[in-house]
Coordinates of C-alpha atoms and ligand atoms in Angstrom, one line a residue:
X1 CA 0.0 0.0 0.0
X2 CA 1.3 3.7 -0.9
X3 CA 3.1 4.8 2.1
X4 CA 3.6 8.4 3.1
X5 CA 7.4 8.9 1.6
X6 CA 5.7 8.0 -1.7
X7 CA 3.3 11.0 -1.5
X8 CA 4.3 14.3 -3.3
X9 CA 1.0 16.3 -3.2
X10 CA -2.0 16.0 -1.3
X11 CA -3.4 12.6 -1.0
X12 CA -7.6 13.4 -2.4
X13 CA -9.0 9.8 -1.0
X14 CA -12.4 8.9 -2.5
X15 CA -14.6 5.8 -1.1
X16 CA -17.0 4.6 -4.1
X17 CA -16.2 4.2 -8.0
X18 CA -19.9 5.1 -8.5
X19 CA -21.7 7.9 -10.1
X20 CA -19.9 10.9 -7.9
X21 CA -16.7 9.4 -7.0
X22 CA -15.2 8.9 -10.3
X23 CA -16.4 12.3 -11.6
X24 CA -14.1 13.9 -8.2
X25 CA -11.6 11.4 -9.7
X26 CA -11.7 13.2 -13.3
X27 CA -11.9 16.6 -12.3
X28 CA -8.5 16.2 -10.4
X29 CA -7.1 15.3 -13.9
X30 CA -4.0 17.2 -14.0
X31 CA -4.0 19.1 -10.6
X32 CA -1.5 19.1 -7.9
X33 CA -3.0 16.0 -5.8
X34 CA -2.7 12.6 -5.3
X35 CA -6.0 10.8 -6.3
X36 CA -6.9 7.7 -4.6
X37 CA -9.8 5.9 -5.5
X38 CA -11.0 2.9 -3.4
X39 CA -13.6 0.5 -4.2
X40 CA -15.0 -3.0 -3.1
X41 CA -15.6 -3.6 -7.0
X42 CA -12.9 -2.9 -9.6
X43 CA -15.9 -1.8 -11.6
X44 CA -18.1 0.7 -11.9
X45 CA -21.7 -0.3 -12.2
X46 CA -24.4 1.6 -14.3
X47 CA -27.4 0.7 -11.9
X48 CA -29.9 2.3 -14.1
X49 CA -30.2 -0.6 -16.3
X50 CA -29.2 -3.6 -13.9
X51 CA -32.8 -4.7 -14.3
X52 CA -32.2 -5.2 -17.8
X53 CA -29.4 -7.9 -16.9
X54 CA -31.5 -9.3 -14.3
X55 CA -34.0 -10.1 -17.0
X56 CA -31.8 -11.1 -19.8
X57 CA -31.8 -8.4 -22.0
X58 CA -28.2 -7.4 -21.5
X59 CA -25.0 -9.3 -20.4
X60 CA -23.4 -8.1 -17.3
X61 CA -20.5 -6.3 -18.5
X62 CA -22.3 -4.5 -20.8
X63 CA -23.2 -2.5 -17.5
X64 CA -20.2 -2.5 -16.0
X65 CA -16.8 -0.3 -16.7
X66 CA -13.4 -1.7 -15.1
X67 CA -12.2 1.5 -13.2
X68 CA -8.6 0.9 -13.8
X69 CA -9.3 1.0 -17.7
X70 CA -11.5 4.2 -17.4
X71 CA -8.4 6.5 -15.4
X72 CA -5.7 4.9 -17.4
X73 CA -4.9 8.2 -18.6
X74 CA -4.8 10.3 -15.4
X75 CA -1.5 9.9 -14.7
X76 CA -2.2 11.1 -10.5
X77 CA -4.5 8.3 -10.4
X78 CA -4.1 5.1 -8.2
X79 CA -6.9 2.5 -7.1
X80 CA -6.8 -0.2 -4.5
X81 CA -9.9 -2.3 -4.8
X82 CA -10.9 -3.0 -0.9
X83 CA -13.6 -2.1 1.6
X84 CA -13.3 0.4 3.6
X85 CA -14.4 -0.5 7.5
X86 CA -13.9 2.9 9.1
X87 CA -12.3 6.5 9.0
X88 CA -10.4 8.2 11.9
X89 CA -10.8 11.3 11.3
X90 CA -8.5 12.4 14.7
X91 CA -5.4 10.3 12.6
X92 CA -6.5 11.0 9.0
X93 CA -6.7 7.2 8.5
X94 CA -9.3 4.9 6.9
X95 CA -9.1 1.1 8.2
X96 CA -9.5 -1.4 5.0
X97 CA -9.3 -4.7 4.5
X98 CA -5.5 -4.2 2.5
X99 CA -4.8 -2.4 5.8
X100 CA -4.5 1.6 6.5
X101 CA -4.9 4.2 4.1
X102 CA -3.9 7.6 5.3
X103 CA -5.5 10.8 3.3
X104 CA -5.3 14.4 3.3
X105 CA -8.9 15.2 2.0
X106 CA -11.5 12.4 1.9
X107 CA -14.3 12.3 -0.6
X108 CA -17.3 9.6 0.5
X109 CA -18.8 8.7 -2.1
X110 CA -20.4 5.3 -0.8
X111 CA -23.9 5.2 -2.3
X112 CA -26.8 3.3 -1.0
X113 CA -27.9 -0.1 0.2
X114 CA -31.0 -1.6 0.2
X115 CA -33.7 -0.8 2.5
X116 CA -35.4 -3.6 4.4
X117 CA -37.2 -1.3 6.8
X118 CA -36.1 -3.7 9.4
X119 CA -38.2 -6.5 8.3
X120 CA -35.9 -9.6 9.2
X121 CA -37.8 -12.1 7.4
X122 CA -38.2 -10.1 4.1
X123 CA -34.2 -9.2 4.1
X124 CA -33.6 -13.2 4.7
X125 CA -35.7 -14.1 1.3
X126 CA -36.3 -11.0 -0.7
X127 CA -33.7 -10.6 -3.1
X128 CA -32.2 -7.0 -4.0
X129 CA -31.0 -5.5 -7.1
X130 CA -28.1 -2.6 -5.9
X131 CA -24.9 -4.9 -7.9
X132 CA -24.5 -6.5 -11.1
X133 CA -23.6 -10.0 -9.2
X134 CA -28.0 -9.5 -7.5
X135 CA -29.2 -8.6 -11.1
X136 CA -27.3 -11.8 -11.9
X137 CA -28.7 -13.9 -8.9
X138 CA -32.1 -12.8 -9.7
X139 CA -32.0 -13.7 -13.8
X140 CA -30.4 -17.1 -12.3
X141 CA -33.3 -17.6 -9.5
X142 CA -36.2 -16.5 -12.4
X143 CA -34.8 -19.5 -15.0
X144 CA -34.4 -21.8 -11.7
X145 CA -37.9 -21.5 -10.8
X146 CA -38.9 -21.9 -14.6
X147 CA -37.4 -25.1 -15.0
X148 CA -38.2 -26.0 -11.3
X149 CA -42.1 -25.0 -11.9
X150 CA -42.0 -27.9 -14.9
X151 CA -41.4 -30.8 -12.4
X152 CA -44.5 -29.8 -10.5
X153 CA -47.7 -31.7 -11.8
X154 CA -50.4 -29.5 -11.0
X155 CA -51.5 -25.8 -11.6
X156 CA -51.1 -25.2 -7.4
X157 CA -47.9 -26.7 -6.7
X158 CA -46.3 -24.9 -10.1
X159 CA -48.2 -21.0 -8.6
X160 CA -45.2 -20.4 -6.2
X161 CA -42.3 -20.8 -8.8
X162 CA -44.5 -18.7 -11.8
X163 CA -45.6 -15.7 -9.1
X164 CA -43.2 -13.0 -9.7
X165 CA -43.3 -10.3 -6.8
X166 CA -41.8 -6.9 -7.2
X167 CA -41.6 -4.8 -4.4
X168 CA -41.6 -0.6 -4.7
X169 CA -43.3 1.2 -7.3
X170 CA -40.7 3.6 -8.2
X171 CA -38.5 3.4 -11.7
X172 CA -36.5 0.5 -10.7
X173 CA -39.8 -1.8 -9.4
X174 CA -41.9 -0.1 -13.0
X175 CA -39.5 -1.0 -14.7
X176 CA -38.5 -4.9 -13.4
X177 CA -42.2 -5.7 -13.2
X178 CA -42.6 -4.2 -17.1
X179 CA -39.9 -6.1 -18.3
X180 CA -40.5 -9.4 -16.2
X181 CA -44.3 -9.1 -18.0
X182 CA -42.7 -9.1 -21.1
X183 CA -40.4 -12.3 -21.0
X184 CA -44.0 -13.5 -19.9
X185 CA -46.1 -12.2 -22.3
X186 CA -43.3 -12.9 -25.7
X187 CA -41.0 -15.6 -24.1
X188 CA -42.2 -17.9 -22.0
X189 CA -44.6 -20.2 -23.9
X190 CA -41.3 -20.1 -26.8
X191 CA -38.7 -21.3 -24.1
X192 CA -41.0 -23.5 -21.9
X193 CA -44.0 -25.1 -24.5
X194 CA -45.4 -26.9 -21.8
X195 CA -46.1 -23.3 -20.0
X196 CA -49.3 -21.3 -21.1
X197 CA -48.7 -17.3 -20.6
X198 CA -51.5 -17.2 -18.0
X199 CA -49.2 -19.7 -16.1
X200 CA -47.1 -16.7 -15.0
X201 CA -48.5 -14.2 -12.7
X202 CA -46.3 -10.6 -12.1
X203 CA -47.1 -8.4 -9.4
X204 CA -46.4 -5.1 -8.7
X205 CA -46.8 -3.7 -5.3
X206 CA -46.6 -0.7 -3.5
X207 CA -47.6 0.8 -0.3
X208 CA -48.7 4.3 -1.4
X209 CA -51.4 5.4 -3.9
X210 CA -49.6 5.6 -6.9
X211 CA -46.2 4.1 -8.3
X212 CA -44.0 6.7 -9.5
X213 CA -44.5 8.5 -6.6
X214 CA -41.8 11.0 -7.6
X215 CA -42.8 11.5 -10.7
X216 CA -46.5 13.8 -12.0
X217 CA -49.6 12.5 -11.4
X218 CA -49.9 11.7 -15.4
X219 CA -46.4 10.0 -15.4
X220 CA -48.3 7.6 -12.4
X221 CA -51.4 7.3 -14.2
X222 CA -49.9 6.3 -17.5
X223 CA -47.4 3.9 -16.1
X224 CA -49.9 2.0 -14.4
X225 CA -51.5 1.8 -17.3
X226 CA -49.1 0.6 -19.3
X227 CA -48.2 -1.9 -16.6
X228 CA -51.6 -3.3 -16.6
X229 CA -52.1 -3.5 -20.3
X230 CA -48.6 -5.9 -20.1
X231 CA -50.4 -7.5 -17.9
X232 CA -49.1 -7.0 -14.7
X233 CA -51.2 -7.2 -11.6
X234 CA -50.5 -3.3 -9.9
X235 CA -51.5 -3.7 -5.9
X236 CA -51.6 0.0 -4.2
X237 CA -51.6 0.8 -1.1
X238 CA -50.0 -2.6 0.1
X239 CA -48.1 -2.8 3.4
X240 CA -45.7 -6.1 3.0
X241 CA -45.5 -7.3 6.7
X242 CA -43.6 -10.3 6.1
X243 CA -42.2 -12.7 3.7
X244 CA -41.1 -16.3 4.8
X245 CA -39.5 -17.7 0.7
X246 CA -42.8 -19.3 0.0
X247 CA -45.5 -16.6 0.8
X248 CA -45.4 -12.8 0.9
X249 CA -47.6 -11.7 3.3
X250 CA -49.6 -8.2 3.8
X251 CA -51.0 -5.7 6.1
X252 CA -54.8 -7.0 4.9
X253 CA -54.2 -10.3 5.8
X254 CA -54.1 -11.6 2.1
X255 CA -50.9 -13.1 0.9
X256 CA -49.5 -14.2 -2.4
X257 CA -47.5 -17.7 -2.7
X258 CA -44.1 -16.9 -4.7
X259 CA -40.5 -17.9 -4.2
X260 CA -39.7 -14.7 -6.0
X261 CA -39.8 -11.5 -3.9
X262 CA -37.6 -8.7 -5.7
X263 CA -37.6 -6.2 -3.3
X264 CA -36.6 -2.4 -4.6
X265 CA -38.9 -0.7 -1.9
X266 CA -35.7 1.7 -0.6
X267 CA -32.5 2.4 -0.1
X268 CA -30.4 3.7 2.7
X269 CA -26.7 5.3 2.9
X270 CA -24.0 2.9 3.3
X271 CA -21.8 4.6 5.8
X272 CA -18.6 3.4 7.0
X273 CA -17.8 3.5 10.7
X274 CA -16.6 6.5 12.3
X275 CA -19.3 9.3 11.2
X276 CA -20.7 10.8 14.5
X277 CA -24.0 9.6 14.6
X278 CA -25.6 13.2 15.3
X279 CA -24.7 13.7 11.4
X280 CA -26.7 10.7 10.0
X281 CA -30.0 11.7 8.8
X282 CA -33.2 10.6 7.7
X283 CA -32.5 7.4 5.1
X284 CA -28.6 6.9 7.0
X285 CA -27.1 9.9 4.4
X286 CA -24.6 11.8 5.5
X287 CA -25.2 15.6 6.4
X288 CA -23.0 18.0 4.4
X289 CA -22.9 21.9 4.4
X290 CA -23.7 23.0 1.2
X291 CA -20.0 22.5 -0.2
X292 CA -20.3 18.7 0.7
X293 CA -18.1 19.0 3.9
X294 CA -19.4 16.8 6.2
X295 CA -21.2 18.5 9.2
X296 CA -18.6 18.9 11.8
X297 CA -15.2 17.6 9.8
X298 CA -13.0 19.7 8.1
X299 CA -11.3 17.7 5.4
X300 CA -14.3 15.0 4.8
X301 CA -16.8 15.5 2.5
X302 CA -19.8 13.4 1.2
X303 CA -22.0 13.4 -2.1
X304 CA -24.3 11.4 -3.8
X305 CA -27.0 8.5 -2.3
X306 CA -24.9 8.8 1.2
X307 CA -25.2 12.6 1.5
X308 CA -27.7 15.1 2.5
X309 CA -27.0 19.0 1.8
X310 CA -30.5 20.0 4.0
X311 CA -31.5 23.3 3.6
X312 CA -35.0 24.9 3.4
X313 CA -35.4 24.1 -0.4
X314 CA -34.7 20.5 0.5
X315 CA -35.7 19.0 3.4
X316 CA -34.8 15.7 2.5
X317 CA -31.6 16.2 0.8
X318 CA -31.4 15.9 -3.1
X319 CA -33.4 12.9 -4.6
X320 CA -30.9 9.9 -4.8
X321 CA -30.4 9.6 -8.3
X322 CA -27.3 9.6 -10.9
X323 CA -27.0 13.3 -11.8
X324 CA -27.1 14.8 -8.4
X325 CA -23.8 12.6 -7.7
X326 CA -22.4 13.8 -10.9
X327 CA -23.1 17.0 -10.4
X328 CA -21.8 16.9 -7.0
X329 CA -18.9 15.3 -7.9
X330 CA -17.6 17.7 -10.5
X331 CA -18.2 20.7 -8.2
X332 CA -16.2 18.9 -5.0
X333 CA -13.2 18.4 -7.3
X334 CA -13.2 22.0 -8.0
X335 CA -14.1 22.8 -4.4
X336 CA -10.8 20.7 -3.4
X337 CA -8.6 22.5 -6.1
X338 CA -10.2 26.1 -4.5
X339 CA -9.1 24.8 -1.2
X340 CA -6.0 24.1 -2.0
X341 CA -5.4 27.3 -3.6
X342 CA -6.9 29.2 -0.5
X343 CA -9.5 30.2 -2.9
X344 CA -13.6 30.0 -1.8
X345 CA -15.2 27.1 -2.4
X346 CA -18.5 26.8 -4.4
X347 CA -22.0 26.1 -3.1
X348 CA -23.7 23.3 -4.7
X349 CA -27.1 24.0 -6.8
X350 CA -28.7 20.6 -8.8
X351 CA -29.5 21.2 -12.4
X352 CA -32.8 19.0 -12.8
X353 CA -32.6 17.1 -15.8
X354 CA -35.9 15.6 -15.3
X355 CA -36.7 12.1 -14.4
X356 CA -38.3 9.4 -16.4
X357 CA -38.8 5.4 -16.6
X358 CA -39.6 2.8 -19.5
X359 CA -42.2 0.2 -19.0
X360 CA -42.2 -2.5 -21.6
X361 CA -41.1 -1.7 -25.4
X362 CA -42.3 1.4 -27.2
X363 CA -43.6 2.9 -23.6
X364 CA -42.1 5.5 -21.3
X365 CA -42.9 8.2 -18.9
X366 CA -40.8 11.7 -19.1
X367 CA -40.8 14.7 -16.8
X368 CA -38.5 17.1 -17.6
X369 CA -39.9 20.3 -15.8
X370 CA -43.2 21.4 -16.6
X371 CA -42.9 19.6 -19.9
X372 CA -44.3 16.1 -19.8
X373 CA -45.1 13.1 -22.2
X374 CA -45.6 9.6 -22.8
X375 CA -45.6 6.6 -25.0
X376 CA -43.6 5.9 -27.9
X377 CA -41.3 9.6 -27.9
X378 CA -40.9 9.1 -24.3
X379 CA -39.3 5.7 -24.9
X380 CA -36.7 7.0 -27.6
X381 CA -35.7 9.5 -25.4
X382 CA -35.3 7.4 -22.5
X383 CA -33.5 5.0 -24.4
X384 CA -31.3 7.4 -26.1
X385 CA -30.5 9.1 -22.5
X386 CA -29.7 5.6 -21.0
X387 CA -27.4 4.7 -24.2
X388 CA -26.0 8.2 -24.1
X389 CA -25.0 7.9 -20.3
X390 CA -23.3 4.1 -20.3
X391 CA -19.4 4.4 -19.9
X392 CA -17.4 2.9 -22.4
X393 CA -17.9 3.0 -26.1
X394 CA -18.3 -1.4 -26.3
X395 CA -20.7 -0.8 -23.9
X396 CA -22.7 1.3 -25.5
X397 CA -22.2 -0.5 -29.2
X398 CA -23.3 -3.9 -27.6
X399 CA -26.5 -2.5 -25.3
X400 CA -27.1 -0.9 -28.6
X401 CA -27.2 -3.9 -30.7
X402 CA -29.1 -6.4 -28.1
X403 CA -31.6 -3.7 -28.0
X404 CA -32.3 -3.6 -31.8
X405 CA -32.0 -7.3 -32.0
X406 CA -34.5 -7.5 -28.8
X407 CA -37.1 -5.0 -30.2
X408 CA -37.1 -6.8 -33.7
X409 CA -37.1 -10.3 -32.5
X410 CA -39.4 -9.9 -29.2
X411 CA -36.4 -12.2 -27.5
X412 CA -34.1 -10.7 -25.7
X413 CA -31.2 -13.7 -25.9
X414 CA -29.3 -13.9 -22.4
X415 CA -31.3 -16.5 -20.2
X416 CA -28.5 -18.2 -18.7
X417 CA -27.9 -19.6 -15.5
X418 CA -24.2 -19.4 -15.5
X419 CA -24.6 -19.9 -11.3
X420 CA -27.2 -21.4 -9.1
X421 CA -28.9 -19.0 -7.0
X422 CA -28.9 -20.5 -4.1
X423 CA -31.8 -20.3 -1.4
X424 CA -33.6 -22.7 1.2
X425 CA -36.8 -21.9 3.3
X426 CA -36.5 -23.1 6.3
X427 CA -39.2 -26.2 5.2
X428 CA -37.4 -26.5 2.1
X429 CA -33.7 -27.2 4.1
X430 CA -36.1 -29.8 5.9
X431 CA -37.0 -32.0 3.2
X432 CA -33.5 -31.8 1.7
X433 CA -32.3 -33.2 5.0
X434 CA -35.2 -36.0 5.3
X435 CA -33.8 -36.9 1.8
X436 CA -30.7 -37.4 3.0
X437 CA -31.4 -39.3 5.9
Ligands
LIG501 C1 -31.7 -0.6 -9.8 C2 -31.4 0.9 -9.7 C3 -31.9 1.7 -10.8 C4 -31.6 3.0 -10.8 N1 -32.0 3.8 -11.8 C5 -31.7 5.1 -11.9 C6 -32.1 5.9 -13.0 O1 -32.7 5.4 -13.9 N2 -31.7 7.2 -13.0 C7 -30.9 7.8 -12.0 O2 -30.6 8.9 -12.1 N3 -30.6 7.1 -10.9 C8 -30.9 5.7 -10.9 N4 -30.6 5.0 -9.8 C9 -29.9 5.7 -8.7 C10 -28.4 5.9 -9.0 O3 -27.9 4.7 -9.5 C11 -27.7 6.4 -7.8 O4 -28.3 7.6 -7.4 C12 -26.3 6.6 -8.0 O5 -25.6 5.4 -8.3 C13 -25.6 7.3 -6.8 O6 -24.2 7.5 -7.1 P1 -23.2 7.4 -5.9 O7 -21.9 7.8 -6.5 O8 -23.7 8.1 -4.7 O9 -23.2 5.9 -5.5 P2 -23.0 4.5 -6.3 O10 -23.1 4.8 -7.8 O11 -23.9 3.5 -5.7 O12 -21.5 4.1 -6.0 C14 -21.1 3.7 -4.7 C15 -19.8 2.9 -4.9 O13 -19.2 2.8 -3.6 C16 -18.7 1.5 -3.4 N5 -18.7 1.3 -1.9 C17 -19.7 1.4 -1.1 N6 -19.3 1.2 0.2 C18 -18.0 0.9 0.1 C19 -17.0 0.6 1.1 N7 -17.3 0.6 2.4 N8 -15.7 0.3 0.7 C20 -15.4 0.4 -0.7 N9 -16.3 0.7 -1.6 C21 -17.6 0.9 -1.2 C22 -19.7 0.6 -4.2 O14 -19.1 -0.6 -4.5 C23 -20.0 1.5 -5.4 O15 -19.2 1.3 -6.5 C24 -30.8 3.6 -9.7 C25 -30.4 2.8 -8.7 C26 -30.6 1.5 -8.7 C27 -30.1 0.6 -7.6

């Protein structure tokens, strides 16, 4: 690991290779510091379209960008690829698992985990989509249930492995559920003839009135639609209360028998150890002054999903999406260079770009603003947007290319189980022991 008499400038140390850390990375192209960048993935990971590898549509790596390979060319560039455990702020040291890493300014730049509200029993057997390796579990544990649904002679023992269960109506739930209804609907009777379409049942659920809650009232109104004309059963104003791998269970006392709970119901900061605890806000993020310096730290500073700059425009924080790490980002690397020049530092303002979600082929919701519209536009801009923003230039000739070949063929071509998903009820553990013994 670098060592201090290695170190000629500042050492800028950023946790995360996600959507803010690697723009602080590229705006300290060229500037008198030593950039760091530390990650428990050597990859970056375009999340936005991870439900397209969970449902075959893309391969992994079409989604993913080796980080090494995107800073080749920064010459003040290193990466370690480790997780960090905690910072000591009183040291200026960050514990890893390669061992300590000292820094002179420290970016976080951590991003989110799922949210499991503290529901044990639906964190055990819900599965969550936040890395290319869940997107791959779940495309595995939807083909696994498939096959597995064939073994089963009748209609009621096959229900559990053909009830699909999303979890969260917002643009990553809208669109999994969309896309899972199509595999359904254009798919499944040509893989599996012995399945019938009405075999398959996909659910959407979500515990307030609307999905798309972010989004206008017409983006919600039209989505649902769209969901529901792909077939996809929409339940509002659902409370999941509990979840045991063979039936999701709700609020109302109704359940639903499925093996398959994809839960993308929220997210909360991931937050190494050693932030004082009176600076972790609503959703675990971060609180930052409007600079991103961290509440109470002087060389620390937080963007993106982990952060919250909360002020009386937003008492939230910014919404935890791509550009408002970007953004963030690109300002802090200037912020840093300011700094080091005893210059002032910049407050941060977020540019809305607008915020939009595809749900099924030739269908899309856009808000950009005041301006709004739907449908077949909407879906051309949102794929243009997506194809635009991938990293790498094979990445965005291949996504290009499986999409054409998807849209003209109706069969989006990569349903492999390259690993077995691997996941027992407690009943199911059961019988595999009685068959043992
Ligand atoms: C399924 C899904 C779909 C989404 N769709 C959209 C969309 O359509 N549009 C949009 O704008 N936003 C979307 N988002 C949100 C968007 O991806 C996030 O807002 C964005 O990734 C936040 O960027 P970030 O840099 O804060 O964190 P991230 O991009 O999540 O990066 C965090 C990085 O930190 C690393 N890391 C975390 N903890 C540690 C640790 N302790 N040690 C080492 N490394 C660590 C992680 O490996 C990761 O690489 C989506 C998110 C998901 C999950």
């Amino acid at each position: 690991m670098e060592t201090a008499d290695t170190k000629r400038f500042p050492r800028v140390v950023i946790i995360g290779g996600g959507f803010g850390g690697i723009e602080v990375a590229k705006g300290l192209k060229n500037k008198e510091v030593e950039v760091l960048l530390l990650d428990r993935n050597n990859h970056h990971t375009f999340q936005p379209l991870l439900y397209q590898v969970a449902t075959g549509t893309l391969d992994a790596p079409s989604i993913a960008f080796p980080l090494r390979k995107m800073f080749r060319k920064q010459p003040n560039f290193k990466f370690r690829m480790t997780e960090v455990k905690a910072i000591d702020d009183k040291r200026k040291v960050l514990d890893t698992d390669i061992g300590p890493i000292s820094y002179d300014y420290l970016v976080i730049a951590t991003g989110a985990t799922t949210n499991f509200f503290g529901n044990q029993s639906v964190e055990q057997y819900a599965m969550p989509m936040k890395s290319v390796r869940e997107a791959v579990n779940i495309r595995s544990f939807l083909l696994q249930n498939i096959e597995e649904s064939l073994l089963k002679t009748s209609r009621e023992d096959r229900e559990a492995f053909l009830n699909i269960v999303v979890v969260g109506g917002g643009p990553t739930g809208v669109e999994l559920s969309g896309a899972i209804a199509e595999i359904r609907n254009h798919i499944l009777v040509k893989d599996y003839p012995e399945l019938k379409k009405e075999d398959m049942t996909v659910y959407l659920v979500e515990g307030l009135p609307r999905v798309l809650n972010a989004l206008s009232p017409q983006a919600s109104e039209k989505a649902e639609l769209y969901l529901r004309e792909l077939g996809v059963r929409v339940l509002l104003n659902e409370q999941v209360t509990a979840y045991d791998g063979e039936a999701i269970h709700f609020a109302n006392g109704r359940h639903i028998k499925t093996r398959t709970v994809l839960w993308s119901a929220g997210v909360k900061g991931e937050i190494p150890e050693g932030i004082d605890a009176q600076t972790i806000v609503r959703g675990n993020r971060i609180q930052t002054d409007e600079t991103c310096r961290v509440l109470g730290m002087r060389d620390v500073f937080a963007i993106g999903d982990v952060s919250a700059i909360i002020t009386e425009d937003t008492p939230r924080g910014h919404p935890g999406v791509a550009p408002v790490a970007q953004q963030q980002g690109r300002l802090l690397a200037k912020n840093i260079v300011h700094l080091l020049q005893h210059q002032p530092t910049e407050k941060f303002k977020y540019f809305d770009k607008g915020s939009m979600a595809t749900i099924g082929r030739n269908k899309a919701v856009v808000d950009i603003g005041k301006i709004r519209f739907q449908g077949f536009f909407a879906w051309w801009v949102w794929m243009f947007v997506h194809l635009m923003s991938l990293v790498g230039f094979r990445n965005r000739v291949v996504t290009f290319i499986n999409w054409v070949i998807s849209y003209v063929t109706f069969n989006a071509g990569i349903r492999l189980i390259i690993h077995k998903y691997v996941r027992k009820t407690p009943r199911e553990a059961a019988v595999a022991e009685e068959q043992i013994t």
